[in-house]
Coordinates of N, CA, C and O in Angstrom, one line a residue:
M1 N -75.3 -5.3 94.4 CA -74.0 -5.5 93.8 C -74.0 -4.5 93.0 O -73.0 -3.9 92.6
N2 N -75.1 -4.0 92.4 CA -74.9 -2.9 91.2 C -74.6 -1.5 91.9 O -73.6 -0.7 91.4
A3 N -74.7 -1.1 93.1 CA -74.7 0.0 93.8 C -73.2 -0.1 94.1 O -72.4 0.8 94.2
K4 N -72.5 -1.3 94.5 CA -71.0 -1.3 94.7 C -70.4 -1.0 93.8 O -69.2 -0.3 93.5
R5 N -70.8 -1.5 92.3 CA -69.8 -1.2 91.3 C -70.1 0.1 90.9 O -68.8 0.6 90.3
K6 N -71.0 0.7 91.1 CA -71.2 2.4 90.9 C -70.4 2.9 91.8 O -69.8 4.1 91.3
Q7 N -70.3 2.8 93.0 CA -69.4 3.3 94.0 C -67.9 3.0 93.6 O -67.2 3.9 93.8
R8 N -67.6 1.9 93.1 CA -66.3 1.8 92.9 C -65.8 2.7 91.4 O -65.0 3.2 91.7
K9 N -66.8 2.7 90.4 CA -66.4 3.3 89.3 C -66.3 4.7 89.8 O -65.5 5.6 89.2
S10 N -67.1 5.3 90.7 CA -67.2 6.6 91.1 C -65.8 7.3 91.9 O -65.1 8.0 91.4
K11 N -65.2 6.1 92.7 CA -63.7 6.3 93.5 C -62.6 6.2 92.0 O -61.8 7.1 92.6
E12 N -63.0 5.3 91.2 CA -61.9 5.4 90.1 C -61.9 6.8 89.5 O -60.8 7.3 89.3
K13 N -62.9 7.5 89.4 CA -63.0 8.7 88.5 C -62.3 9.8 89.1 O -61.4 10.5 88.9
I14 N -62.6 9.6 90.7 CA -61.7 10.7 91.5 C -60.4 10.3 91.8 O -59.6 11.1 91.8
E15 N -59.7 9.2 91.6 CA -58.5 8.9 91.7 C -57.7 9.1 90.7 O -56.7 9.6 90.2
N16 N -58.5 9.1 89.4 CA -57.9 9.6 87.9 C -57.6 11.1 87.9 O -57.2 11.5 86.5
I17 N -58.4 12.0 88.7 CA -58.0 13.4 88.5 C -56.7 13.7 88.9 O -56.2 13.6 89.9
P18 N -55.8 14.3 87.9 CA -54.6 14.8 88.4 C -54.7 16.0 89.6 O -55.7 17.0 89.6
K19 N -53.8 15.9 90.3 CA -53.7 16.7 91.4 C -53.7 18.3 91.0 O -53.9 19.2 91.7
D20 N -52.8 18.5 89.9 CA -52.8 19.8 89.5 C -53.9 20.1 88.4 O -53.5 21.2 87.7
A21 N -54.9 19.7 88.3 CA -56.1 19.7 87.0 C -56.8 21.1 87.2 O -56.9 21.6 88.5
V22 N -56.8 21.8 86.4 CA -57.4 23.2 86.3 C -58.5 23.3 85.4 O -59.4 24.4 85.3
A23 N -58.9 22.2 84.5 CA -60.3 21.9 83.7 C -60.2 20.7 83.2 O -59.5 20.1 83.3
Y24 N -61.6 20.8 83.0 CA -61.9 19.4 82.1 C -62.7 19.5 80.9 O -63.4 20.5 81.1
Y25 N -62.6 18.6 80.1 CA -63.5 18.6 79.0 C -64.2 17.5 78.8 O -63.9 16.3 79.1
L26 N -65.5 17.7 78.5 CA -66.5 16.6 78.3 C -66.9 16.5 77.0 O -67.4 17.3 76.3
P27 N -66.0 15.4 76.1 CA -66.1 15.2 74.9 C -67.7 15.2 74.7 O -68.1 15.6 73.4
T28 N -68.6 14.3 75.0 CA -70.0 14.0 74.6 C -70.7 14.0 76.3 O -70.2 13.8 77.2
P29 N -71.9 14.4 76.2 CA -72.6 14.5 77.6 C -72.5 13.1 78.4 O -72.3 13.2 79.6
N30 N -72.3 12.0 77.9 CA -72.3 10.5 78.9 C -70.7 10.1 78.8 O -70.7 9.2 79.4
S31 N -69.7 10.9 78.3 CA -68.6 10.3 78.5 C -67.8 10.7 79.7 O -68.2 11.6 80.5
E32 N -66.5 10.3 79.7 CA -65.7 10.4 80.8 C -64.9 11.9 80.7 O -64.9 12.2 79.6
R33 N -64.9 12.6 81.9 CA -64.1 13.6 81.6 C -62.5 13.5 81.3 O -62.2 12.8 81.7
I34 N -62.2 14.6 80.5 CA -60.8 14.6 80.5 C -60.1 15.7 80.8 O -60.6 16.9 80.7
Y35 N -59.3 15.6 82.0 CA -58.6 16.5 82.8 C -57.2 17.0 82.0 O -56.7 16.6 81.5
F36 N -57.3 18.3 82.3 CA -55.9 18.8 81.9 C -55.5 19.8 83.0 O -56.0 20.5 83.8
T37 N -54.1 19.7 82.9 CA -53.3 20.6 83.6 C -53.0 21.6 82.9 O -53.2 21.9 82.0
R38 N -52.2 22.7 83.7 CA -51.9 24.1 83.0 C -51.1 23.8 81.8 O -51.1 24.3 80.7
D39 N -49.9 23.1 82.1 CA -49.2 22.4 80.6 C -49.7 21.7 79.9 O -49.4 22.2 78.7
T40 N -50.6 20.9 80.2 CA -51.5 20.1 78.9 C -52.6 21.0 78.3 O -52.5 21.0 76.9
I41 N -53.1 22.0 78.9 CA -54.0 23.1 78.2 C -52.9 23.9 77.4 O -53.2 24.2 76.0
L42 N -51.8 24.4 77.8 CA -50.7 25.2 77.1 C -50.3 24.3 75.9 O -50.3 24.8 74.7
L43 N -50.1 23.0 76.1 CA -49.7 22.3 74.9 C -50.8 22.4 73.8 O -50.6 22.4 72.9
M44 N -51.9 22.0 74.1 CA -53.1 22.1 72.9 C -53.3 23.4 72.5 O -53.3 23.4 71.3
Y45 N -52.9 24.5 73.3 CA -52.8 25.9 72.3 C -51.8 25.7 71.4 O -52.1 26.4 70.3
H46 N -50.8 25.3 71.8 CA -49.6 25.6 70.8 C -49.8 24.3 69.7 O -49.5 24.5 68.6
L47 N -50.8 23.2 70.1 CA -51.1 22.4 68.9 C -52.0 22.8 67.9 O -51.9 22.6 66.7
I48 N -52.9 23.6 68.2 CA -53.6 24.4 67.4 C -52.9 25.1 66.2 O -53.0 25.5 65.3
R49 N -51.9 25.8 66.9 CA -51.2 26.9 66.1 C -50.3 25.9 65.0 O -50.0 26.8 64.0
L50 N -50.0 24.7 65.5 CA -49.3 23.7 64.3 C -50.1 23.6 63.3 O -49.8 23.0 62.2
K51 N -51.4 23.2 63.7 CA -52.2 22.9 62.7 C -52.1 21.0 62.4 O -53.5 20.8 62.7
Y52 N -51.3 20.7 62.2 CA -51.2 19.2 62.3 C -49.8 18.8 62.9 O -49.1 19.9 62.7
F53 N -49.7 17.6 63.2 CA -48.6 17.0 63.9 C -48.4 15.6 63.9 O -49.7 15.2 64.0
S54 N -47.1 15.3 64.1 CA -47.2 13.7 64.5 C -47.0 13.5 65.9 O -46.7 14.8 67.0
R55 N -46.8 12.3 66.5 CA -46.6 12.0 67.9 C -45.2 12.5 68.4 O -45.2 13.2 69.7
E56 N -44.1 12.5 67.6 CA -43.0 13.0 67.9 C -43.1 14.6 68.3 O -42.5 15.1 69.0
M57 N -43.6 15.5 67.1 CA -43.9 16.9 67.2 C -44.5 17.2 68.6 O -44.3 17.9 69.1
V58 N -45.5 16.4 69.0 CA -46.3 16.6 70.4 C -45.2 16.5 71.7 O -45.3 17.2 72.3
L59 N -44.5 15.4 71.4 CA -43.8 15.2 72.6 C -42.6 16.5 72.4 O -42.2 16.8 73.6
D60 N -42.2 16.9 71.6 CA -41.1 17.7 71.2 C -41.9 19.2 72.0 O -41.1 20.0 72.4
Q61 N -43.1 19.6 71.2 CA -43.8 20.6 71.6 C -43.9 20.6 73.5 O -43.7 21.9 74.0
Y62 N -44.0 19.5 74.0 CA -44.6 19.6 75.2 C -43.0 19.7 76.1 O -43.1 20.7 77.0
F63 N -41.7 19.2 75.6 CA -40.8 19.5 76.3 C -40.3 21.0 76.1 O -39.9 21.4 76.9
I64 N -40.6 21.6 75.1 CA -40.5 22.9 74.5 C -41.1 23.9 75.8 O -40.5 24.7 76.2
L65 N -42.3 23.5 76.1 CA -43.1 24.3 77.1 C -42.6 23.8 78.3 O -43.1 24.9 79.2
T66 N -42.4 22.8 78.7 CA -42.2 22.2 80.3 C -40.8 22.0 80.8 O -40.4 21.8 81.7
G67 N -39.9 21.5 79.8 CA -38.5 20.9 80.1 C -38.9 19.5 80.5 O -37.8 19.0 81.2
K68 N -40.0 19.1 80.4 CA -40.2 17.5 81.0 C -40.7 16.7 79.7 O -41.3 17.2 78.6
E69 N -40.6 15.4 79.7 CA -41.4 14.5 79.0 C -42.6 14.1 79.1 O -43.0 14.3 80.4
L70 N -43.4 14.3 78.1 CA -44.9 13.8 78.1 C -45.3 12.5 78.4 O -44.8 11.7 77.9
N71 N -45.9 12.1 79.4 CA -46.5 10.7 79.9 C -47.2 10.0 78.6 O -48.1 10.9 78.0
N72 N -47.0 8.9 78.1 CA -47.6 8.3 77.0 C -49.1 8.1 77.1 O -50.0 8.5 76.5
R73 N -49.4 7.6 78.5 CA -50.7 7.5 79.1 C -51.6 9.0 78.9 O -52.8 9.1 78.6
T74 N -51.1 10.0 79.2 CA -51.5 11.5 79.1 C -52.0 11.6 77.8 O -53.0 11.9 77.2
L75 N -50.6 11.3 76.8 CA -51.0 11.9 75.5 C -52.3 10.9 74.9 O -53.1 11.5 74.1
Y76 N -52.1 9.5 75.2 CA -53.0 8.7 74.3 C -54.8 9.1 75.0 O -55.7 8.8 74.2
S77 N -54.6 9.7 76.0 CA -56.1 9.8 76.7 C -56.6 11.1 76.1 O -58.0 11.2 76.1
F78 N -56.0 11.7 75.3 CA -56.5 12.8 74.4 C -57.0 12.5 73.0 O -57.7 13.4 72.5
I79 N -56.2 11.4 72.7 CA -56.8 10.9 71.2 C -57.8 10.0 71.1 O -57.8 9.2 71.6
G80 N -58.6 10.4 69.8 CA -60.0 9.5 69.7 C -60.4 10.0 68.5 O -59.9 10.2 67.5
N81 N -62.1 9.9 68.5 CA -62.7 10.5 67.3 C -62.6 11.8 67.2 O -62.1 12.7 68.1
R82 N -63.7 12.4 66.5 CA -63.8 13.8 66.3 C -64.5 14.5 67.5 O -64.3 15.8 67.6
N83 N -64.7 14.0 68.6 CA -65.4 14.5 69.8 C -64.0 14.8 70.7 O -64.3 15.5 71.8
M84 N -63.1 14.1 70.7 CA -61.8 14.0 71.6 C -61.0 15.5 71.1 O -61.4 16.2 70.3
P85 N -60.2 15.7 72.1 CA -59.3 16.7 71.7 C -58.5 16.7 70.6 O -58.3 17.7 70.0
L86 N -57.9 15.4 70.5 CA -57.1 15.1 69.3 C -57.6 14.0 68.5 O -58.2 12.9 69.0
S87 N -57.7 14.3 67.2 CA -58.3 13.2 66.3 C -57.1 12.7 65.0 O -56.2 13.6 64.8
H88 N -57.2 11.6 64.6 CA -56.0 11.3 63.4 C -56.6 11.5 62.3 O -57.7 11.6 62.2
F89 N -55.7 12.3 61.2 CA -56.1 12.2 60.1 C -56.3 10.9 59.1 O -55.6 9.8 59.8
E90 N -56.9 11.1 58.2 CA -57.3 9.6 57.3 C -55.7 9.1 56.9 O -54.8 10.1 56.9
D91 N -55.7 7.8 56.5 CA -54.4 7.4 56.1 C -53.8 8.0 55.1 O -52.5 8.1 54.5
N92 N -54.5 8.6 54.0 CA -54.2 9.4 52.8 C -53.6 10.7 53.1 O -52.8 11.2 52.2
Y93 N -53.3 11.1 54.5 CA -52.6 12.1 54.7 C -51.3 11.9 55.4 O -50.4 12.5 56.0
R94 N -50.6 10.4 55.4 CA -49.7 9.9 55.9 C -48.4 10.3 55.1 O -48.6 10.6 53.9
I95 N -47.2 10.3 55.7 CA -45.9 10.7 54.9 C -44.9 9.3 55.5 O -44.8 9.5 56.4
G96 N -45.0 8.2 54.4 CA -44.2 7.2 55.0 C -45.1 6.5 56.1 O -46.4 6.2 55.6
K97 N -44.6 6.3 57.3 CA -45.5 5.4 58.4 C -45.9 6.5 59.3 O -46.6 6.1 60.1
T98 N -45.3 8.0 59.1 CA -45.8 9.0 59.9 C -47.3 9.1 60.0 O -48.0 9.8 58.8
K99 N -47.7 9.0 60.9 CA -49.4 9.4 61.0 C -49.7 10.6 61.5 O -48.6 11.3 62.4
F100 N -50.5 11.4 61.1 CA -50.9 12.9 61.7 C -52.2 13.2 62.3 O -53.1 12.5 62.0
M101 N -51.9 13.9 63.4 CA -53.2 14.6 64.1 C -53.4 15.7 64.1 O -52.5 16.8 63.6
Y102 N -54.7 16.3 64.5 CA -54.9 17.4 64.5 C -56.1 17.9 65.6 O -56.6 16.8 66.4
V103 N -56.0 19.1 66.4 CA -56.9 19.5 67.4 C -58.3 19.6 66.6 O -58.5 20.3 66.1
T104 N -59.3 18.8 67.4 CA -60.6 19.1 66.8 C -61.4 20.2 66.9 O -60.7 21.1 67.8
K105 N -62.0 20.7 66.2 CA -62.6 22.1 66.0 C -63.6 22.2 67.5 O -63.5 23.5 68.2
G106 N -64.3 21.3 67.9 CA -65.0 21.2 69.2 C -64.2 21.9 70.3 O -64.5 22.7 71.1
F107 N -63.3 21.0 70.4 CA -62.1 21.1 71.4 C -61.4 22.6 71.3 O -61.3 23.2 72.4
A108 N -61.0 22.9 70.4 CA -60.3 24.1 70.0 C -61.2 25.3 70.4 O -60.8 26.2 71.0
E109 N -62.4 25.2 70.0 CA -63.4 26.3 70.5 C -63.7 26.3 72.0 O -63.5 27.5 72.6
W110 N -63.8 25.1 72.7 CA -63.6 25.1 74.0 C -62.5 25.7 74.6 O -62.7 26.6 75.7
L111 N -61.3 25.1 74.2 CA -60.1 25.9 74.7 C -60.1 27.4 74.8 O -59.6 27.8 75.6
L112 N -60.1 27.9 73.4 CA -60.2 29.4 73.1 C -61.2 30.1 74.3 O -61.2 31.0 74.8
D113 N -62.3 29.4 74.5 CA -63.5 30.1 75.6 C -63.1 30.0 76.8 O -63.3 30.7 77.5
I114 N -62.3 28.9 77.3 CA -61.8 28.8 78.8 C -60.5 29.4 78.9 O -60.2 29.6 80.5
M115 N -59.8 29.7 78.2 CA -58.4 30.0 78.3 C -58.1 31.3 79.2 O -57.5 31.3 80.2
H116 N -59.1 32.1 79.1 CA -59.0 33.4 79.8 C -59.4 33.2 81.4 O -59.3 33.9 82.4
E117 N -59.9 32.0 81.7 CA -60.6 31.6 82.9 C -59.3 30.9 83.8 O -59.5 30.8 85.0
I118 N -58.2 30.6 83.2 CA -57.1 29.9 84.0 C -56.0 30.7 84.5 O -55.4 31.4 83.3
P119 N -55.7 30.9 85.8 CA -54.9 32.1 86.2 C -53.5 31.5 85.5 O -53.1 30.4 85.3
G120 N -52.9 32.5 85.1 CA -51.2 32.4 84.6 C -51.2 31.9 82.9 O -50.4 32.0 82.5
L121 N -52.4 31.6 82.7 CA -52.3 31.0 81.4 C -52.6 32.2 80.2 O -51.6 32.1 79.3
I122 N -53.2 33.1 80.5 CA -53.2 34.3 79.6 C -51.6 34.8 79.6 O -51.1 35.2 78.5
E123 N -50.9 35.0 80.9 CA -49.6 35.5 80.9 C -48.7 34.7 79.7 O -48.0 35.4 79.5
L124 N -48.6 33.3 79.5 CA -48.0 32.8 78.8 C -48.4 32.8 77.4 O -47.4 32.4 76.4
T125 N -49.5 33.3 77.0 CA -49.9 33.4 75.8 C -49.8 34.7 75.3 O -50.2 35.1 74.0
K126 N -49.7 35.4 76.2 CA -49.5 37.0 75.7 C -48.6 37.6 74.5 O -49.0 38.6 74.0
V127 N -47.8 36.8 74.1 CA -46.7 37.1 73.1 C -47.4 36.9 71.8 O -46.8 37.4 70.8
T128 N -48.6 36.2 71.9 CA -49.3 36.2 70.5 C -50.8 36.5 70.5 O -51.3 37.1 69.6
E129 N -51.4 36.5 71.7 CA -52.8 37.0 71.8 C -53.1 38.1 72.6 O -53.1 38.3 73.7
F130 N -52.7 39.4 71.5 CA -52.8 40.5 72.0 C -53.8 41.2 71.1 O -53.4 40.9 70.0
K131 N -54.2 42.4 71.3 CA -55.1 43.2 70.2 C -54.3 43.5 69.3 O -53.1 44.2 69.5
G132 N -54.5 43.5 68.1 CA -53.9 43.7 67.0 C -52.4 42.7 66.4 O -52.2 43.1 65.5
S133 N -52.5 41.7 67.1 CA -51.4 40.9 66.9 C -51.8 40.0 65.7 O -52.7 39.8 64.9
H134 N -50.7 40.2 64.9 CA -50.6 39.0 63.5 C -50.6 37.5 63.7 O -50.7 36.9 62.7
Y135 N -50.2 37.4 65.1 CA -49.9 36.1 65.0 C -51.2 35.2 66.1 O -51.0 33.9 66.6
S136 N -52.3 35.9 66.5 CA -53.2 35.4 67.2 C -54.1 34.3 66.5 O -54.2 34.6 65.1
L137 N -54.4 33.4 67.3 CA -55.3 32.6 66.8 C -56.4 32.8 66.1 O -56.9 32.5 65.2
K138 N -56.9 33.5 67.0 CA -58.4 34.3 66.5 C -58.2 35.2 65.1 O -59.3 35.0 64.3
I139 N -57.3 36.0 65.3 CA -57.2 36.7 63.8 C -56.7 36.1 62.7 O -57.5 36.2 61.8
N140 N -56.2 34.8 63.0 CA -55.8 33.8 61.9 C -57.0 32.9 61.6 O -56.6 32.1 60.8
K141 N -57.9 33.0 62.4 CA -59.1 32.1 62.0 C -58.3 30.6 62.1 O -58.9 29.5 61.4
M142 N -57.5 30.2 63.3 CA -57.1 29.0 63.6 C -58.3 28.4 64.7 O -57.5 28.6 65.9
S143 N -59.0 27.7 64.3 CA -59.9 27.4 65.3 C -60.1 25.6 65.3 O -61.0 25.1 65.6
G144 N -58.7 24.9 65.0 CA -58.8 23.6 65.0 C -59.6 23.1 63.8 O -59.9 23.5 62.9
G145 N -59.7 21.5 63.8 CA -60.0 20.8 63.0 C -59.2 20.8 61.7 O -57.9 21.2 61.7
K146 N -59.5 20.2 60.5 CA -58.8 19.8 59.4 C -59.4 21.0 58.2 O -58.6 20.4 57.1
D147 N -60.0 21.6 58.3 CA -60.5 22.4 57.5 C -59.2 23.4 56.9 O -58.1 23.6 57.2
G148 N -59.1 23.2 55.6 CA -57.9 24.0 54.8 C -56.7 23.2 54.5 O -55.7 23.3 53.6
I149 N -56.7 21.9 55.2 CA -55.6 20.9 54.9 C -56.1 20.0 53.8 O -56.7 18.7 54.5
R150 N -55.7 20.1 52.9 CA -56.2 19.1 51.9 C -55.0 17.8 51.7 O -55.4 17.0 51.4
K151 N -53.6 18.2 52.3 CA -52.8 17.4 51.9 C -51.6 18.1 52.8 O -51.3 19.2 52.8
I152 N -50.9 17.0 53.2 CA -49.7 17.5 54.1 C -48.4 17.4 53.5 O -47.9 16.2 52.6
H153 N -47.9 18.2 52.8 CA -46.6 18.4 52.3 C -45.3 18.3 52.8 O -45.2 18.5 54.0
L154 N -44.4 17.4 52.3 CA -43.2 17.2 53.0 C -42.4 17.9 53.3 O -41.9 18.0 54.6
H155 N -42.5 19.2 52.6 CA -41.5 20.4 53.0 C -42.1 21.0 54.2 O -41.4 21.4 55.4
D156 N -43.1 21.3 54.3 CA -44.1 22.0 55.6 C -43.9 20.9 56.8 O -43.7 21.3 57.7
Y157 N -44.3 19.7 56.5 CA -43.8 18.8 57.6 C -42.3 18.7 58.2 O -42.2 18.9 59.4
H158 N -41.5 18.7 57.1 CA -40.3 18.8 57.6 C -39.8 20.2 58.4 O -38.8 20.3 59.4
T159 N -40.2 21.2 58.1 CA -40.0 22.4 58.4 C -40.4 22.7 59.9 O -40.0 23.2 60.8
R160 N -41.8 22.2 60.1 CA -42.2 22.0 61.4 C -41.5 21.3 62.5 O -41.1 21.7 63.5
R161 N -41.1 20.0 61.8 CA -40.5 18.9 62.7 C -38.9 19.6 63.0 O -38.7 19.6 64.3
L162 N -38.4 20.2 62.1 CA -37.2 20.8 62.4 C -37.1 22.2 63.5 O -36.6 22.4 64.5
A163 N -38.3 23.0 63.4 CA -38.5 23.9 64.1 C -38.5 23.5 65.7 O -38.0 23.8 66.5
L164 N -39.2 22.3 65.7 CA -39.4 21.8 66.9 C -38.4 21.3 67.7 O -38.0 21.5 68.9
K165 N -37.6 20.4 66.8 CA -36.3 20.1 67.1 C -35.3 21.2 67.7 O -34.6 20.9 68.5
I166 N -35.3 22.4 66.9 CA -34.3 23.5 67.4 C -34.9 23.9 68.9 O -34.3 24.2 69.4
G167 N -36.0 24.2 68.8 CA -36.8 24.6 70.1 C -36.5 23.6 71.2 O -36.3 24.1 72.2
R168 N -36.6 22.3 71.1 CA -36.1 21.4 72.4 C -34.8 21.3 72.7 O -34.3 21.4 73.8
L169 N -34.0 21.8 71.7 CA -32.4 21.7 71.6 C -32.2 23.2 72.5 O -31.2 23.2 73.4
I170 N -33.1 24.3 72.1 CA -32.6 25.6 72.9 C -33.0 25.4 74.4 O -32.2 25.7 75.3
V171 N -34.1 24.4 74.7 CA -34.4 24.6 76.0 C -33.3 23.6 76.5 O -33.4 23.7 77.9
E172 N -33.1 22.5 76.0 CA -32.1 21.6 76.7 C -30.8 22.1 77.0 O -30.4 22.1 78.0
Q173 N -30.4 23.2 76.0 CA -29.0 23.7 76.2 C -29.0 25.0 77.1 O -28.0 25.4 77.6
C174 N -30.1 25.6 77.4 CA -30.2 27.0 78.1 C -30.3 26.6 79.5 O -32.0 26.9 79.8
T175 N -29.7 26.3 80.5 CA -29.8 26.0 81.6 C -30.3 27.2 82.5 O -30.7 26.8 83.8
D176 N -29.8 28.3 82.2 CA -29.9 29.5 83.2 C -31.5 30.1 82.9 O -31.9 30.6 83.8
L177 N -32.2 29.5 82.1 CA -33.7 30.1 81.7 C -34.6 28.8 81.9 O -34.2 27.7 81.3
S178 N -35.7 29.1 82.4 CA -36.8 28.1 82.3 C -37.6 27.9 81.0 O -37.4 29.0 80.4
P179 N -38.1 26.8 80.7 CA -38.9 27.0 79.3 C -40.1 28.0 79.5 O -40.0 28.7 78.6
R180 N -40.6 28.4 80.8 CA -41.5 29.5 80.6 C -41.0 30.6 80.3 O -41.6 31.8 79.9
E181 N -39.8 30.9 80.5 CA -39.2 32.2 80.7 C -38.8 32.4 79.1 O -38.7 33.4 78.5
L182 N -38.3 31.4 78.7 CA -37.9 31.3 77.4 C -39.0 31.4 76.3 O -39.3 32.1 75.4
N183 N -40.2 30.8 76.6 CA -41.5 31.1 75.8 C -41.5 31.0 74.7 O -41.8 32.0 73.7
V184 N -40.8 29.9 73.9 CA -40.8 29.8 72.6 C -42.2 29.2 71.8 O -42.6 28.2 72.5
T185 N -42.6 30.1 71.0 CA -43.8 29.9 70.3 C -43.5 29.7 69.2 O -42.9 30.8 68.1
Y186 N -44.3 29.2 68.3 CA -44.3 28.9 66.7 C -45.6 29.7 65.7 O -46.7 29.3 66.5
F187 N -45.0 29.9 64.9 CA -46.3 30.5 64.0 C -45.9 30.0 62.6 O -45.0 30.1 61.9
F188 N -46.8 29.2 62.0 CA -46.6 28.9 60.5 C -47.7 29.4 59.9 O -48.7 29.3 59.9
P189 N -47.4 30.3 59.0 CA -48.5 31.1 57.9 C -49.1 29.8 57.4 O -48.9 28.7 57.0
V190 N -50.6 30.3 57.0 CA -51.4 29.3 56.4 C -51.3 29.7 54.8 O -51.2 30.8 54.3

């Protein structure tokens, strides 16, 4: 009976692998793998650039990158404790009822290490990640985590939120170019 249960669990894991998965992240040695498509890896790269974000901002950023809506199940599979790709700030970082998240430091380091191994991904980040770039994650030491964020200011939050809404509107209205061709990328100075 125990062997049947293990076999069934093994089949479930295989069934949960997205057909277009390009990488997986293992939060802890005994945890389940978190699979990423090229789109979700690129989303995480851009979320590192935002430093902090609400659920609404994640959905807008994904739409800007792909022209599609992000599945809630996929989003929630990334959120958890400090070992997961995304983690929530404590309650004292809220603005009203809005909860904020950040890309965890361990995941950000993993992402920056494997980005060059994923075909086509470097092409999509070359507008910011080039030698001598002032907008590079590495140059600006943006490696995830909540370091340096003591408080989320209302003005900064509204600026990020508005910028993402404008980017979403551009993608929605610009039907002659794909989101990849537009390649809307944000940089918020630290």
